Amino acid sequence: MRILMIGDVLSKIGRKALIDGLPSMRKRLSADIVTANVENGAGMFGITEQVVEEITSSGVDIMTGGNHIWDKREGIRLMEDRDDLLRPANYPPGVPGYGHVIR
């Protein structure tokens, strides 16, 4: 299994680079799964539903977050609703979202 892990996707420029470059990179590297850190995807602070949709449409399978994932209130709902958007695994019990996923 080949896993491609992408670091922090920052703002609109990072999302555009991902959308433009990921499909060919995934094919060239024969990546089975693509992960990307998205905690700064919305203007360098947090995430929104639009950001998540753009990132997943680019070919990212699993999105990871960090402390900035909570910077926009919408991020809390997204963490609760989506199993492909992960919070840090070392957060305490009761924090919204999933710390891991099995695909």
mmCIF file of C-alpha atoms in Angstrom:
data_model
loop_
_atom_site.group_PDB
_atom_site.id
_atom_site.type_symbol
_atom_site.label_atom_id
_atom_site.label_comp_id
_atom_site.label_asym_id
_atom_site.label_seq_id
_atom_site.Cartn_x
_atom_site.Cartn_y
_atom_site.Cartn_z
ATOM 1 C CA MET A 1 0.000 0.000 0.000
ATOM 2 C CA ARG A 2 1.304 3.442 -0.924
ATOM 3 C CA ILE A 3 0.264 6.403 1.215
ATOM 4 C CA LEU A 4 0.846 10.002 0.154
ATOM 5 C CA MET A 5 0.867 12.420 3.102
ATOM 6 C CA ILE A 6 0.570 16.123 2.351
ATOM 7 C CA GLY A 7 1.509 18.742 4.916
ATOM 8 C CA ASP A 8 -0.440 21.835 5.797
ATOM 9 C CA VAL A 9 -2.782 23.037 3.039
ATOM 10 C CA LEU A 10 -2.769 26.796 3.560
ATOM 11 C CA SER A 11 -5.575 29.053 2.346
ATOM 12 C CA LYS A 12 -6.869 29.433 -1.178
ATOM 13 C CA ILE A 13 -3.407 29.221 -2.766
ATOM 14 C CA GLY A 14 -2.735 25.864 -1.102
ATOM 15 C CA ARG A 15 -6.141 24.524 -2.087
ATOM 16 C CA LYS A 16 -5.588 25.596 -5.693
ATOM 17 C CA ALA A 17 -2.167 23.907 -5.761
ATOM 18 C CA LEU A 18 -3.772 20.754 -4.400
ATOM 19 C CA ILE A 19 -6.617 20.801 -6.931
ATOM 20 C CA ASP A 20 -4.233 21.465 -9.823
ATOM 21 C CA GLY A 21 -1.458 19.075 -8.834
ATOM 22 C CA LEU A 22 -2.820 16.190 -6.804
ATOM 23 C CA PRO A 23 -4.526 14.114 -9.513
ATOM 24 C CA SER A 24 -1.355 13.767 -11.584
ATOM 25 C CA MET A 25 0.860 13.331 -8.509
ATOM 26 C CA ARG A 26 -1.388 10.606 -7.147
ATOM 27 C CA LYS A 27 -1.263 8.777 -10.468
ATOM 28 C CA ARG A 28 2.499 9.220 -10.916
ATOM 29 C CA LEU A 29 3.209 7.934 -7.391
ATOM 30 C CA SER A 30 0.538 5.199 -7.553
ATOM 31 C CA ALA A 31 -0.830 6.394 -4.216
ATOM 32 C CA ASP A 32 -3.573 4.211 -2.772
ATOM 33 C CA ILE A 33 -4.521 6.679 -0.037
ATOM 34 C CA VAL A 34 -3.915 10.430 0.183
ATOM 35 C CA THR A 35 -3.978 12.327 3.460
ATOM 36 C CA ALA A 36 -3.618 16.085 3.941
ATOM 37 C CA ASN A 37 -3.457 18.363 6.942
ATOM 38 C CA VAL A 38 -6.217 20.930 6.453
ATOM 39 C CA GLU A 39 -6.401 22.796 9.757
ATOM 40 C CA ASN A 40 -5.405 26.083 8.065
ATOM 41 C CA GLY A 41 -7.369 25.584 4.860
ATOM 42 C CA ALA A 42 -9.753 28.521 5.309
ATOM 43 C CA GLY A 43 -7.745 31.706 5.217
ATOM 44 C CA MET A 44 -5.017 30.275 7.484
ATOM 45 C CA PHE A 45 -7.510 29.712 10.306
ATOM 46 C CA GLY A 46 -9.700 26.634 10.550
ATOM 47 C CA ILE A 47 -11.919 24.979 7.962
ATOM 48 C CA THR A 48 -15.318 25.441 6.374
ATOM 49 C CA GLU A 49 -17.605 23.101 4.493
ATOM 50 C CA GLN A 50 -16.575 24.697 1.187
ATOM 51 C CA VAL A 51 -12.899 24.097 1.997
ATOM 52 C CA VAL A 52 -13.556 20.466 2.897
ATOM 53 C CA GLU A 53 -15.483 19.928 -0.342
ATOM 54 C CA GLU A 54 -12.703 21.486 -2.436
ATOM 55 C CA ILE A 55 -10.073 19.350 -0.766
ATOM 56 C CA THR A 56 -11.975 16.089 -1.062
ATOM 57 C CA SER A 57 -12.842 16.821 -4.697
ATOM 58 C CA SER A 58 -9.110 17.139 -5.415
ATOM 59 C CA GLY A 59 -8.620 13.491 -4.441
ATOM 60 C CA VAL A 60 -7.737 13.655 -0.746
ATOM 61 C CA ASP A 61 -9.153 10.645 1.107
ATOM 62 C CA ILE A 62 -8.421 11.555 4.734
ATOM 63 C CA MET A 63 -8.014 15.063 6.176
ATOM 64 C CA THR A 64 -6.180 15.714 9.419
ATOM 65 C CA GLY A 65 -6.405 18.646 11.767
ATOM 66 C CA GLY A 66 -4.608 20.246 14.656
ATOM 67 C CA ASN A 67 -5.314 23.021 17.107
ATOM 68 C CA HIS A 68 -6.422 25.460 14.372
ATOM 69 C CA ILE A 69 -9.182 23.115 13.196
ATOM 70 C CA TRP A 70 -11.373 24.768 15.855
ATOM 71 C CA ASP A 71 -10.734 28.372 14.732
ATOM 72 C CA LYS A 72 -14.061 28.541 12.888
ATOM 73 C CA ARG A 73 -17.222 27.360 14.652
ATOM 74 C CA GLU A 74 -18.209 25.417 11.551
ATOM 75 C CA GLY A 75 -15.172 23.191 12.147
ATOM 76 C CA ILE A 76 -16.776 21.696 15.256
ATOM 77 C CA ARG A 77 -19.827 20.506 13.310
ATOM 78 C CA LEU A 78 -17.668 19.184 10.486
ATOM 79 C CA MET A 79 -15.550 17.213 12.961
ATOM 80 C CA GLU A 80 -18.704 15.641 14.380
ATOM 81 C CA ASP A 81 -20.302 14.870 11.000
ATOM 82 C CA ARG A 82 -17.386 13.562 8.933
ATOM 83 C CA ASP A 83 -15.323 10.452 9.537
ATOM 84 C CA ASP A 84 -12.778 11.517 6.887
ATOM 85 C CA LEU A 85 -11.814 14.624 8.894
ATOM 86 C CA LEU A 86 -9.681 13.695 11.892
ATOM 87 C CA ARG A 87 -8.850 15.620 15.030
ATOM 88 C CA PRO A 88 -5.541 14.976 16.761
ATOM 89 C CA ALA A 89 -5.626 11.482 18.255
ATOM 90 C CA ASN A 90 -4.149 12.675 21.559
ATOM 91 C CA TYR A 91 -7.059 14.994 22.389
ATOM 92 C CA PRO A 92 -8.994 13.969 25.511
ATOM 93 C CA PRO A 93 -12.232 11.957 25.431
ATOM 94 C CA GLY A 94 -15.314 14.050 24.741
ATOM 95 C CA VAL A 95 -13.690 16.285 22.135
ATOM 96 C CA PRO A 96 -15.758 16.230 18.927
ATOM 97 C CA GLY A 97 -14.598 14.105 16.037
ATOM 98 C CA TYR A 98 -12.514 11.037 15.465
ATOM 99 C CA GLY A 99 -8.844 10.514 16.297
ATOM 100 C CA HIS A 100 -8.452 7.724 13.753
ATOM 101 C CA VAL A 101 -10.228 5.971 10.918
ATOM 102 C CA ILE A 102 -9.934 2.548 9.307
ATOM 103 C CA ARG A 103 -10.540 2.385 5.565
#
